[in-house]
């Protein structure tokens, strides 16, 4: 599970990644950190993986904490991933790095994503829109926009585009480049 606010302990980065899988080898920790886009920033720290993060990870940025939480989930090699608003509180660059890490982390796994930031779920196989406690719409991003142009999902997309463009103007942002290949098996259910 990767929650909106990751739970980091007053311990080293290494210990935080290994939490729940203490028998993980150093190679497994580094592999998980690399897949989660954390290895580069960790290696740049004076004490690397032995850096103490402080209580609740106060020594790290939000994006760095999220990438460590993703590495922790990856090192367990679970077949099911639960992402609860994993990118909601991040700036654009941190979101891009975390989204790329999530796309890699979720490849070949069943993933349930709870999200309000729709860029997070754009590549999902199945998006379930929950409205008033019930599934209002279900399908892929393109299916929902094509078959429900006035639906809840389409309205949320329009609202987020409008709000985004109001705040930063027209920019050429794109969704993650770490998009899964067609032949990769990946089941993703997104709940918004």
mmCIF file with all atom_site columns, C-alpha atoms in Angstrom:
data_model
loop_
_atom_site.group_PDB
_atom_site.id
_atom_site.type_symbol
_atom_site.label_atom_id
_atom_site.label_alt_id
_atom_site.label_comp_id
_atom_site.label_asym_id
_atom_site.label_entity_id
_atom_site.label_seq_id
_atom_site.pdbx_PDB_ins_code
_atom_site.Cartn_x
_atom_site.Cartn_y
_atom_site.Cartn_z
_atom_site.occupancy
_atom_site.B_iso_or_equiv
_atom_site.pdbx_formal_charge
_atom_site.auth_seq_id
_atom_site.auth_comp_id
_atom_site.auth_asym_id
_atom_site.auth_atom_id
_atom_site.pdbx_PDB_model_num
ATOM 1   C CA . UNK A 1 1   ? 0.000   0.000   0.000   1.00 0.00 ? 1   UNK A CA 1
ATOM 2   C CA . UNK A 1 2   ? 1.204   3.487   -0.839  1.00 0.00 ? 2   UNK A CA 1
ATOM 3   C CA . UNK A 1 3   ? -0.880  6.041   1.091   1.00 0.00 ? 3   UNK A CA 1
ATOM 4   C CA . UNK A 1 4   ? -1.300  9.760   0.470   1.00 0.00 ? 4   UNK A CA 1
ATOM 5   C CA . UNK A 1 5   ? 0.924   10.557  3.447   1.00 0.00 ? 5   UNK A CA 1
ATOM 6   C CA . UNK A 1 6   ? 3.565   7.829   3.712   1.00 0.00 ? 6   UNK A CA 1
ATOM 7   C CA . UNK A 1 7   ? 4.437   6.544   7.147   1.00 0.00 ? 7   UNK A CA 1
ATOM 8   C CA . UNK A 1 8   ? 8.179   6.876   7.578   1.00 0.00 ? 8   UNK A CA 1
ATOM 9   C CA . UNK A 1 9   ? 9.974   6.095   10.805  1.00 0.00 ? 9   UNK A CA 1
ATOM 10  C CA . UNK A 1 10  ? 12.808  7.878   12.606  1.00 0.00 ? 10  UNK A CA 1
ATOM 11  C CA . UNK A 1 11  ? 15.305  5.475   11.068  1.00 0.00 ? 11  UNK A CA 1
ATOM 12  C CA . UNK A 1 12  ? 17.540  5.255   8.007   1.00 0.00 ? 12  UNK A CA 1
ATOM 13  C CA . UNK A 1 13  ? 16.271  5.244   4.450   1.00 0.00 ? 13  UNK A CA 1
ATOM 14  C CA . UNK A 1 14  ? 17.469  1.639   4.181   1.00 0.00 ? 14  UNK A CA 1
ATOM 15  C CA . UNK A 1 15  ? 15.461  0.601   7.258   1.00 0.00 ? 15  UNK A CA 1
ATOM 16  C CA . UNK A 1 16  ? 12.382  2.465   6.017   1.00 0.00 ? 16  UNK A CA 1
ATOM 17  C CA . UNK A 1 17  ? 12.477  0.668   2.662   1.00 0.00 ? 17  UNK A CA 1
ATOM 18  C CA . UNK A 1 18  ? 13.101  -2.712  4.312   1.00 0.00 ? 18  UNK A CA 1
ATOM 19  C CA . UNK A 1 19  ? 10.280  -2.248  6.859   1.00 0.00 ? 19  UNK A CA 1
ATOM 20  C CA . UNK A 1 20  ? 7.954   -5.237  6.642   1.00 0.00 ? 20  UNK A CA 1
ATOM 21  C CA . UNK A 1 21  ? 10.558  -7.259  4.746   1.00 0.00 ? 21  UNK A CA 1
ATOM 22  C CA . UNK A 1 22  ? 13.588  -7.057  7.014   1.00 0.00 ? 22  UNK A CA 1
ATOM 23  C CA . UNK A 1 23  ? 15.240  -10.021 5.279   1.00 0.00 ? 23  UNK A CA 1
ATOM 24  C CA . UNK A 1 24  ? 15.539  -8.023  2.038   1.00 0.00 ? 24  UNK A CA 1
ATOM 25  C CA . UNK A 1 25  ? 19.071  -7.946  0.689   1.00 0.00 ? 25  UNK A CA 1
ATOM 26  C CA . UNK A 1 26  ? 20.965  -4.767  -0.095  1.00 0.00 ? 26  UNK A CA 1
ATOM 27  C CA . UNK A 1 27  ? 20.599  -5.567  -3.808  1.00 0.00 ? 27  UNK A CA 1
ATOM 28  C CA . UNK A 1 28  ? 16.801  -5.882  -3.413  1.00 0.00 ? 28  UNK A CA 1
ATOM 29  C CA . UNK A 1 29  ? 16.650  -2.559  -1.540  1.00 0.00 ? 29  UNK A CA 1
ATOM 30  C CA . UNK A 1 30  ? 18.665  -0.798  -4.251  1.00 0.00 ? 30  UNK A CA 1
ATOM 31  C CA . UNK A 1 31  ? 16.592  -2.405  -7.024  1.00 0.00 ? 31  UNK A CA 1
ATOM 32  C CA . UNK A 1 32  ? 13.350  -1.260  -5.362  1.00 0.00 ? 32  UNK A CA 1
ATOM 33  C CA . UNK A 1 33  ? 14.765  2.247   -4.871  1.00 0.00 ? 33  UNK A CA 1
ATOM 34  C CA . UNK A 1 34  ? 15.871  2.371   -8.508  1.00 0.00 ? 34  UNK A CA 1
ATOM 35  C CA . UNK A 1 35  ? 12.435  1.283   -9.764  1.00 0.00 ? 35  UNK A CA 1
ATOM 36  C CA . UNK A 1 36  ? 10.786  3.898   -7.548  1.00 0.00 ? 36  UNK A CA 1
ATOM 37  C CA . UNK A 1 37  ? 12.990  6.746   -8.865  1.00 0.00 ? 37  UNK A CA 1
ATOM 38  C CA . UNK A 1 38  ? 14.556  7.113   -5.406  1.00 0.00 ? 38  UNK A CA 1
ATOM 39  C CA . UNK A 1 39  ? 18.062  5.683   -5.910  1.00 0.00 ? 39  UNK A CA 1
ATOM 40  C CA . UNK A 1 40  ? 19.471  8.814   -7.560  1.00 0.00 ? 40  UNK A CA 1
ATOM 41  C CA . UNK A 1 41  ? 18.435  11.216  -4.805  1.00 0.00 ? 41  UNK A CA 1
ATOM 42  C CA . UNK A 1 42  ? 19.378  8.712   -2.084  1.00 0.00 ? 42  UNK A CA 1
ATOM 43  C CA . UNK A 1 43  ? 22.845  8.232   -3.596  1.00 0.00 ? 43  UNK A CA 1
ATOM 44  C CA . UNK A 1 44  ? 23.303  12.007  -3.635  1.00 0.00 ? 44  UNK A CA 1
ATOM 45  C CA . UNK A 1 45  ? 22.817  12.280  0.129   1.00 0.00 ? 45  UNK A CA 1
ATOM 46  C CA . UNK A 1 46  ? 26.008  12.397  2.244   1.00 0.00 ? 46  UNK A CA 1
ATOM 47  C CA . UNK A 1 47  ? 25.090  9.168   4.059   1.00 0.00 ? 47  UNK A CA 1
ATOM 48  C CA . UNK A 1 48  ? 23.176  7.583   1.169   1.00 0.00 ? 48  UNK A CA 1
ATOM 49  C CA . UNK A 1 49  ? 20.942  4.749   2.325   1.00 0.00 ? 49  UNK A CA 1
ATOM 50  C CA . UNK A 1 50  ? 22.212  5.276   5.900   1.00 0.00 ? 50  UNK A CA 1
ATOM 51  C CA . UNK A 1 51  ? 20.659  8.765   6.050   1.00 0.00 ? 51  UNK A CA 1
ATOM 52  C CA . UNK A 1 52  ? 18.290  9.214   8.984   1.00 0.00 ? 52  UNK A CA 1
ATOM 53  C CA . UNK A 1 53  ? 14.998  10.649  7.740   1.00 0.00 ? 53  UNK A CA 1
ATOM 54  C CA . UNK A 1 54  ? 13.782  12.067  11.058  1.00 0.00 ? 54  UNK A CA 1
ATOM 55  C CA . UNK A 1 55  ? 10.398  11.555  12.679  1.00 0.00 ? 55  UNK A CA 1
ATOM 56  C CA . UNK A 1 56  ? 7.778   10.941  9.932   1.00 0.00 ? 56  UNK A CA 1
ATOM 57  C CA . UNK A 1 57  ? 10.471  11.647  7.319   1.00 0.00 ? 57  UNK A CA 1
ATOM 58  C CA . UNK A 1 58  ? 10.715  15.373  8.074   1.00 0.00 ? 58  UNK A CA 1
ATOM 59  C CA . UNK A 1 59  ? 14.170  15.558  6.450   1.00 0.00 ? 59  UNK A CA 1
ATOM 60  C CA . UNK A 1 60  ? 12.684  14.630  3.050   1.00 0.00 ? 60  UNK A CA 1
ATOM 61  C CA . UNK A 1 61  ? 10.387  16.321  0.540   1.00 0.00 ? 61  UNK A CA 1
ATOM 62  C CA . UNK A 1 62  ? 6.911   14.963  -0.159  1.00 0.00 ? 62  UNK A CA 1
ATOM 63  C CA . UNK A 1 63  ? 8.056   13.412  -3.433  1.00 0.00 ? 63  UNK A CA 1
ATOM 64  C CA . UNK A 1 64  ? 11.068  11.781  -1.798  1.00 0.00 ? 64  UNK A CA 1
ATOM 65  C CA . UNK A 1 65  ? 8.881   10.297  0.945   1.00 0.00 ? 65  UNK A CA 1
ATOM 66  C CA . UNK A 1 66  ? 6.445   8.937   -1.657  1.00 0.00 ? 66  UNK A CA 1
ATOM 67  C CA . UNK A 1 67  ? 9.253   7.310   -3.640  1.00 0.00 ? 67  UNK A CA 1
ATOM 68  C CA . UNK A 1 68  ? 10.571  5.634   -0.485  1.00 0.00 ? 68  UNK A CA 1
ATOM 69  C CA . UNK A 1 69  ? 7.039   4.379   0.258   1.00 0.00 ? 69  UNK A CA 1
ATOM 70  C CA . UNK A 1 70  ? 6.834   2.985   -3.290  1.00 0.00 ? 70  UNK A CA 1
ATOM 71  C CA . UNK A 1 71  ? 10.237  1.302   -2.838  1.00 0.00 ? 71  UNK A CA 1
ATOM 72  C CA . UNK A 1 72  ? 8.943   -0.249  0.406   1.00 0.00 ? 72  UNK A CA 1
ATOM 73  C CA . UNK A 1 73  ? 5.933   -1.644  -1.458  1.00 0.00 ? 73  UNK A CA 1
ATOM 74  C CA . UNK A 1 74  ? 8.143   -2.916  -4.292  1.00 0.00 ? 74  UNK A CA 1
ATOM 75  C CA . UNK A 1 75  ? 10.654  -4.702  -2.078  1.00 0.00 ? 75  UNK A CA 1
ATOM 76  C CA . UNK A 1 76  ? 7.808   -6.904  -0.799  1.00 0.00 ? 76  UNK A CA 1
ATOM 77  C CA . UNK A 1 77  ? 7.091   -8.089  -4.364  1.00 0.00 ? 77  UNK A CA 1
ATOM 78  C CA . UNK A 1 78  ? 3.348   -8.172  -3.692  1.00 0.00 ? 78  UNK A CA 1
ATOM 79  C CA . UNK A 1 79  ? 1.029   -9.052  -6.571  1.00 0.00 ? 79  UNK A CA 1
ATOM 80  C CA . UNK A 1 80  ? -1.567  -6.510  -5.393  1.00 0.00 ? 80  UNK A CA 1
ATOM 81  C CA . UNK A 1 81  ? -0.822  -2.806  -5.034  1.00 0.00 ? 81  UNK A CA 1
ATOM 82  C CA . UNK A 1 82  ? -3.131  -0.311  -3.320  1.00 0.00 ? 82  UNK A CA 1
ATOM 83  C CA . UNK A 1 83  ? -2.398  3.332   -4.074  1.00 0.00 ? 83  UNK A CA 1
ATOM 84  C CA . UNK A 1 84  ? -4.397  5.778   -1.986  1.00 0.00 ? 84  UNK A CA 1
ATOM 85  C CA . UNK A 1 85  ? -4.050  9.304   -3.390  1.00 0.00 ? 85  UNK A CA 1
ATOM 86  C CA . UNK A 1 86  ? -0.333  8.626   -3.882  1.00 0.00 ? 86  UNK A CA 1
ATOM 87  C CA . UNK A 1 87  ? 0.333   11.800  -5.914  1.00 0.00 ? 87  UNK A CA 1
ATOM 88  C CA . UNK A 1 88  ? -2.294  14.209  -4.616  1.00 0.00 ? 88  UNK A CA 1
ATOM 89  C CA . UNK A 1 89  ? -0.038  16.469  -2.530  1.00 0.00 ? 89  UNK A CA 1
ATOM 90  C CA . UNK A 1 90  ? 2.940   16.689  -4.889  1.00 0.00 ? 90  UNK A CA 1
ATOM 91  C CA . UNK A 1 91  ? 4.255   19.449  -7.122  1.00 0.00 ? 91  UNK A CA 1
ATOM 92  C CA . UNK A 1 92  ? 4.316   18.798  -10.885 1.00 0.00 ? 92  UNK A CA 1
ATOM 93  C CA . UNK A 1 93  ? 7.921   17.507  -11.075 1.00 0.00 ? 93  UNK A CA 1
ATOM 94  C CA . UNK A 1 94  ? 7.542   15.246  -8.033  1.00 0.00 ? 94  UNK A CA 1
ATOM 95  C CA . UNK A 1 95  ? 4.249   13.966  -9.431  1.00 0.00 ? 95  UNK A CA 1
ATOM 96  C CA . UNK A 1 96  ? 5.937   13.118  -12.740 1.00 0.00 ? 96  UNK A CA 1
ATOM 97  C CA . UNK A 1 97  ? 8.729   11.182  -11.005 1.00 0.00 ? 97  UNK A CA 1
ATOM 98  C CA . UNK A 1 98  ? 6.313   9.392   -8.682  1.00 0.00 ? 98  UNK A CA 1
ATOM 99  C CA . UNK A 1 99  ? 3.911   8.604   -11.553 1.00 0.00 ? 99  UNK A CA 1
ATOM 100 C CA . UNK A 1 100 ? 6.750   7.091   -13.604 1.00 0.00 ? 100 UNK A CA 1
ATOM 101 C CA . UNK A 1 101 ? 7.736   5.018   -10.580 1.00 0.00 ? 101 UNK A CA 1
ATOM 102 C CA . UNK A 1 102 ? 4.144   3.909   -10.031 1.00 0.00 ? 102 UNK A CA 1
ATOM 103 C CA . UNK A 1 103 ? 3.750   2.907   -13.675 1.00 0.00 ? 103 UNK A CA 1
ATOM 104 C CA . UNK A 1 104 ? 6.833   0.688   -13.385 1.00 0.00 ? 104 UNK A CA 1
ATOM 105 C CA . UNK A 1 105 ? 5.851   -0.595  -9.939  1.00 0.00 ? 105 UNK A CA 1
ATOM 106 C CA . UNK A 1 106 ? 2.376   -1.594  -11.077 1.00 0.00 ? 106 UNK A CA 1
ATOM 107 C CA . UNK A 1 107 ? 3.444   -3.350  -14.258 1.00 0.00 ? 107 UNK A CA 1
ATOM 108 C CA . UNK A 1 108 ? 2.343   -6.984  -14.089 1.00 0.00 ? 108 UNK A CA 1
ATOM 109 C CA . UNK A 1 109 ? 0.398   -6.448  -10.866 1.00 0.00 ? 109 UNK A CA 1
ATOM 110 C CA . UNK A 1 110 ? -3.217  -5.929  -9.972  1.00 0.00 ? 110 UNK A CA 1
ATOM 111 C CA . UNK A 1 111 ? -3.444  -2.339  -8.803  1.00 0.00 ? 111 UNK A CA 1
ATOM 112 C CA . UNK A 1 112 ? -6.241  -0.473  -7.088  1.00 0.00 ? 112 UNK A CA 1
ATOM 113 C CA . UNK A 1 113 ? -5.832  3.293   -7.263  1.00 0.00 ? 113 UNK A CA 1
ATOM 114 C CA . UNK A 1 114 ? -7.923  5.724   -5.253  1.00 0.00 ? 114 UNK A CA 1
ATOM 115 C CA . UNK A 1 115 ? -7.477  9.138   -6.867  1.00 0.00 ? 115 UNK A CA 1
ATOM 116 C CA . UNK A 1 116 ? -8.995  12.534  -7.404  1.00 0.00 ? 116 UNK A CA 1
ATOM 117 C CA . UNK A 1 117 ? -6.120  13.770  -9.571  1.00 0.00 ? 117 UNK A CA 1
ATOM 118 C CA . UNK A 1 118 ? -7.186  12.181  -12.833 1.00 0.00 ? 118 UNK A CA 1
ATOM 119 C CA . UNK A 1 119 ? -3.767  12.305  -14.496 1.00 0.00 ? 119 UNK A CA 1
ATOM 120 C CA . UNK A 1 120 ? -2.843  9.517   -12.064 1.00 0.00 ? 120 UNK A CA 1
ATOM 121 C CA . UNK A 1 121 ? -5.353  7.079   -13.554 1.00 0.00 ? 121 UNK A CA 1
ATOM 122 C CA . UNK A 1 122 ? -5.433  8.002   -17.226 1.00 0.00 ? 122 UNK A CA 1
ATOM 123 C CA . UNK A 1 123 ? -3.688  4.754   -18.313 1.00 0.00 ? 123 UNK A CA 1
ATOM 124 C CA . UNK A 1 124 ? -5.801  2.426   -16.149 1.00 0.00 ? 124 UNK A CA 1
ATOM 125 C CA . UNK A 1 125 ? -7.585  -0.480  -17.795 1.00 0.00 ? 125 UNK A CA 1
ATOM 126 C CA . UNK A 1 126 ? -10.739 0.060   -15.744 1.00 0.00 ? 126 UNK A CA 1
ATOM 127 C CA . UNK A 1 127 ? -11.847 3.265   -14.070 1.00 0.00 ? 127 UNK A CA 1
ATOM 128 C CA . UNK A 1 128 ? -14.832 3.062   -11.727 1.00 0.00 ? 128 UNK A CA 1
ATOM 129 C CA . UNK A 1 129 ? -16.385 6.432   -10.966 1.00 0.00 ? 129 UNK A CA 1
ATOM 130 C CA . UNK A 1 130 ? -18.075 6.397   -7.567  1.00 0.00 ? 130 UNK A CA 1
ATOM 131 C CA . UNK A 1 131 ? -20.797 9.007   -7.183  1.00 0.00 ? 131 UNK A CA 1
ATOM 132 C CA . UNK A 1 132 ? -22.993 9.166   -4.101  1.00 0.00 ? 132 UNK A CA 1
ATOM 133 C CA . UNK A 1 133 ? -21.676 5.791   -2.929  1.00 0.00 ? 133 UNK A CA 1
ATOM 134 C CA . UNK A 1 134 ? -22.500 3.943   -6.168  1.00 0.00 ? 134 UNK A CA 1
ATOM 135 C CA . UNK A 1 135 ? -20.584 3.057   -9.323  1.00 0.00 ? 135 UNK A CA 1
ATOM 136 C CA . UNK A 1 136 ? -21.852 5.703   -11.730 1.00 0.00 ? 136 UNK A CA 1
ATOM 137 C CA . UNK A 1 137 ? -19.584 4.891   -14.696 1.00 0.00 ? 137 UNK A CA 1
ATOM 138 C CA . UNK A 1 138 ? -17.007 2.269   -15.536 1.00 0.00 ? 138 UNK A CA 1
ATOM 139 C CA . UNK A 1 139 ? -14.513 1.805   -18.368 1.00 0.00 ? 139 UNK A CA 1
ATOM 140 C CA . UNK A 1 140 ? -11.167 2.995   -19.682 1.00 0.00 ? 140 UNK A CA 1
ATOM 141 C CA . UNK A 1 141 ? -10.336 6.696   -19.985 1.00 0.00 ? 141 UNK A CA 1
ATOM 142 C CA . UNK A 1 142 ? -11.141 6.775   -23.709 1.00 0.00 ? 142 UNK A CA 1
ATOM 143 C CA . UNK A 1 143 ? -14.286 4.655   -23.265 1.00 0.00 ? 143 UNK A CA 1
ATOM 144 C CA . UNK A 1 144 ? -15.649 6.952   -20.575 1.00 0.00 ? 144 UNK A CA 1
ATOM 145 C CA . UNK A 1 145 ? -14.976 10.102  -22.600 1.00 0.00 ? 145 UNK A CA 1
ATOM 146 C CA . UNK A 1 146 ? -16.416 8.617   -25.797 1.00 0.00 ? 146 UNK A CA 1
ATOM 147 C CA . UNK A 1 147 ? -19.475 6.856   -24.376 1.00 0.00 ? 147 UNK A CA 1
ATOM 148 C CA . UNK A 1 148 ? -20.272 9.245   -21.522 1.00 0.00 ? 148 UNK A CA 1
ATOM 149 C CA . UNK A 1 149 ? -19.335 12.703  -22.876 1.00 0.00 ? 149 UNK A CA 1
ATOM 150 C CA . UNK A 1 150 ? -21.639 14.397  -20.365 1.00 0.00 ? 150 UNK A CA 1
ATOM 151 C CA . UNK A 1 151 ? -20.881 11.958  -17.555 1.00 0.00 ? 151 UNK A CA 1
ATOM 152 C CA . UNK A 1 152 ? -19.291 12.522  -14.192 1.00 0.00 ? 152 UNK A CA 1
ATOM 153 C CA . UNK A 1 153 ? -15.787 11.473  -15.359 1.00 0.00 ? 153 UNK A CA 1
ATOM 154 C CA . UNK A 1 154 ? -15.879 13.747  -18.426 1.00 0.00 ? 154 UNK A CA 1
ATOM 155 C CA . UNK A 1 155 ? -17.015 16.666  -16.252 1.00 0.00 ? 155 UNK A CA 1
ATOM 156 C CA . UNK A 1 156 ? -14.182 16.043  -13.784 1.00 0.00 ? 156 UNK A CA 1
ATOM 157 C CA . UNK A 1 157 ? -11.653 15.906  -16.642 1.00 0.00 ? 157 UNK A CA 1
ATOM 158 C CA . UNK A 1 158 ? -12.939 19.216  -18.007 1.00 0.00 ? 158 UNK A CA 1
ATOM 159 C CA . UNK A 1 159 ? -12.903 20.818  -14.562 1.00 0.00 ? 159 UNK A CA 1
ATOM 160 C CA . UNK A 1 160 ? -9.328  19.691  -13.872 1.00 0.00 ? 160 UNK A CA 1
ATOM 161 C CA . UNK A 1 161 ? -8.152  20.869  -17.289 1.00 0.00 ? 161 UNK A CA 1
ATOM 162 C CA . UNK A 1 162 ? -9.842  24.231  -16.758 1.00 0.00 ? 162 UNK A CA 1
ATOM 163 C CA . UNK A 1 163 ? -8.407  24.633  -13.267 1.00 0.00 ? 163 UNK A CA 1
ATOM 164 C CA . UNK A 1 164 ? -4.941  23.494  -14.377 1.00 0.00 ? 164 UNK A CA 1
ATOM 165 C CA . UNK A 1 165 ? -4.898  25.906  -17.319 1.00 0.00 ? 165 UNK A CA 1
ATOM 166 C CA . UNK A 1 166 ? -6.144  28.744  -15.145 1.00 0.00 ? 166 UNK A CA 1
ATOM 167 C CA . UNK A 1 167 ? -3.319  28.244  -12.681 1.00 0.00 ? 167 UNK A CA 1
ATOM 168 C CA . UNK A 1 168 ? -0.326  27.698  -14.975 1.00 0.00 ? 168 UNK A CA 1
ATOM 169 C CA . UNK A 1 169 ? -1.548  28.730  -18.408 1.00 0.00 ? 169 UNK A CA 1
ATOM 170 C CA . UNK A 1 170 ? -1.385  26.605  -21.494 1.00 0.00 ? 170 UNK A CA 1
ATOM 171 C CA . UNK A 1 171 ? 1.646   24.318  -21.148 1.00 0.00 ? 171 UNK A CA 1
ATOM 172 C CA . UNK A 1 172 ? 2.770   21.266  -23.018 1.00 0.00 ? 172 UNK A CA 1
ATOM 173 C CA . UNK A 1 173 ? 2.627   18.815  -20.106 1.00 0.00 ? 173 UNK A CA 1
ATOM 174 C CA . UNK A 1 174 ? 2.086   15.164  -20.790 1.00 0.00 ? 174 UNK A CA 1
ATOM 175 C CA . UNK A 1 175 ? 1.281   12.105  -18.801 1.00 0.00 ? 175 UNK A CA 1
ATOM 176 C CA . UNK A 1 176 ? 3.986   9.698   -17.750 1.00 0.00 ? 176 UNK A CA 1
ATOM 177 C CA . UNK A 1 177 ? 6.372   8.388   -20.377 1.00 0.00 ? 177 UNK A CA 1
ATOM 178 C CA . UNK A 1 178 ? 6.658   5.117   -18.502 1.00 0.00 ? 178 UNK A CA 1
ATOM 179 C CA . UNK A 1 179 ? 3.410   3.911   -20.060 1.00 0.00 ? 179 UNK A CA 1
ATOM 180 C CA . UNK A 1 180 ? 2.999   0.127   -20.037 1.00 0.00 ? 180 UNK A CA 1
ATOM 181 C CA . UNK A 1 181 ? 3.488   -1.753  -23.296 1.00 0.00 ? 181 UNK A CA 1
ATOM 182 C CA . UNK A 1 182 ? 0.440   -3.441  -24.818 1.00 0.00 ? 182 UNK A CA 1
ATOM 183 C CA . UNK A 1 183 ? 1.852   -6.913  -24.184 1.00 0.00 ? 183 UNK A CA 1
ATOM 184 C CA . UNK A 1 184 ? 2.386   -6.316  -20.462 1.00 0.00 ? 184 UNK A CA 1
ATOM 185 C CA . UNK A 1 185 ? -0.295  -7.849  -18.306 1.00 0.00 ? 185 UNK A CA 1
ATOM 186 C CA . UNK A 1 186 ? -1.635  -5.234  -15.963 1.00 0.00 ? 186 UNK A CA 1
ATOM 187 C CA . UNK A 1 187 ? -4.979  -4.966  -14.274 1.00 0.00 ? 187 UNK A CA 1
ATOM 188 C CA . UNK A 1 188 ? -5.766  -1.589  -12.806 1.00 0.00 ? 188 UNK A CA 1
ATOM 189 C CA . UNK A 1 189 ? -8.981  -0.547  -11.122 1.00 0.00 ? 189 UNK A CA 1
ATOM 190 C CA . UNK A 1 190 ? -9.234  3.102   -10.273 1.00 0.00 ? 190 UNK A CA 1
ATOM 191 C CA . UNK A 1 191 ? -11.769 4.501   -7.883  1.00 0.00 ? 191 UNK A CA 1
ATOM 192 C CA . UNK A 1 192 ? -12.432 8.221   -8.036  1.00 0.00 ? 192 UNK A CA 1
#
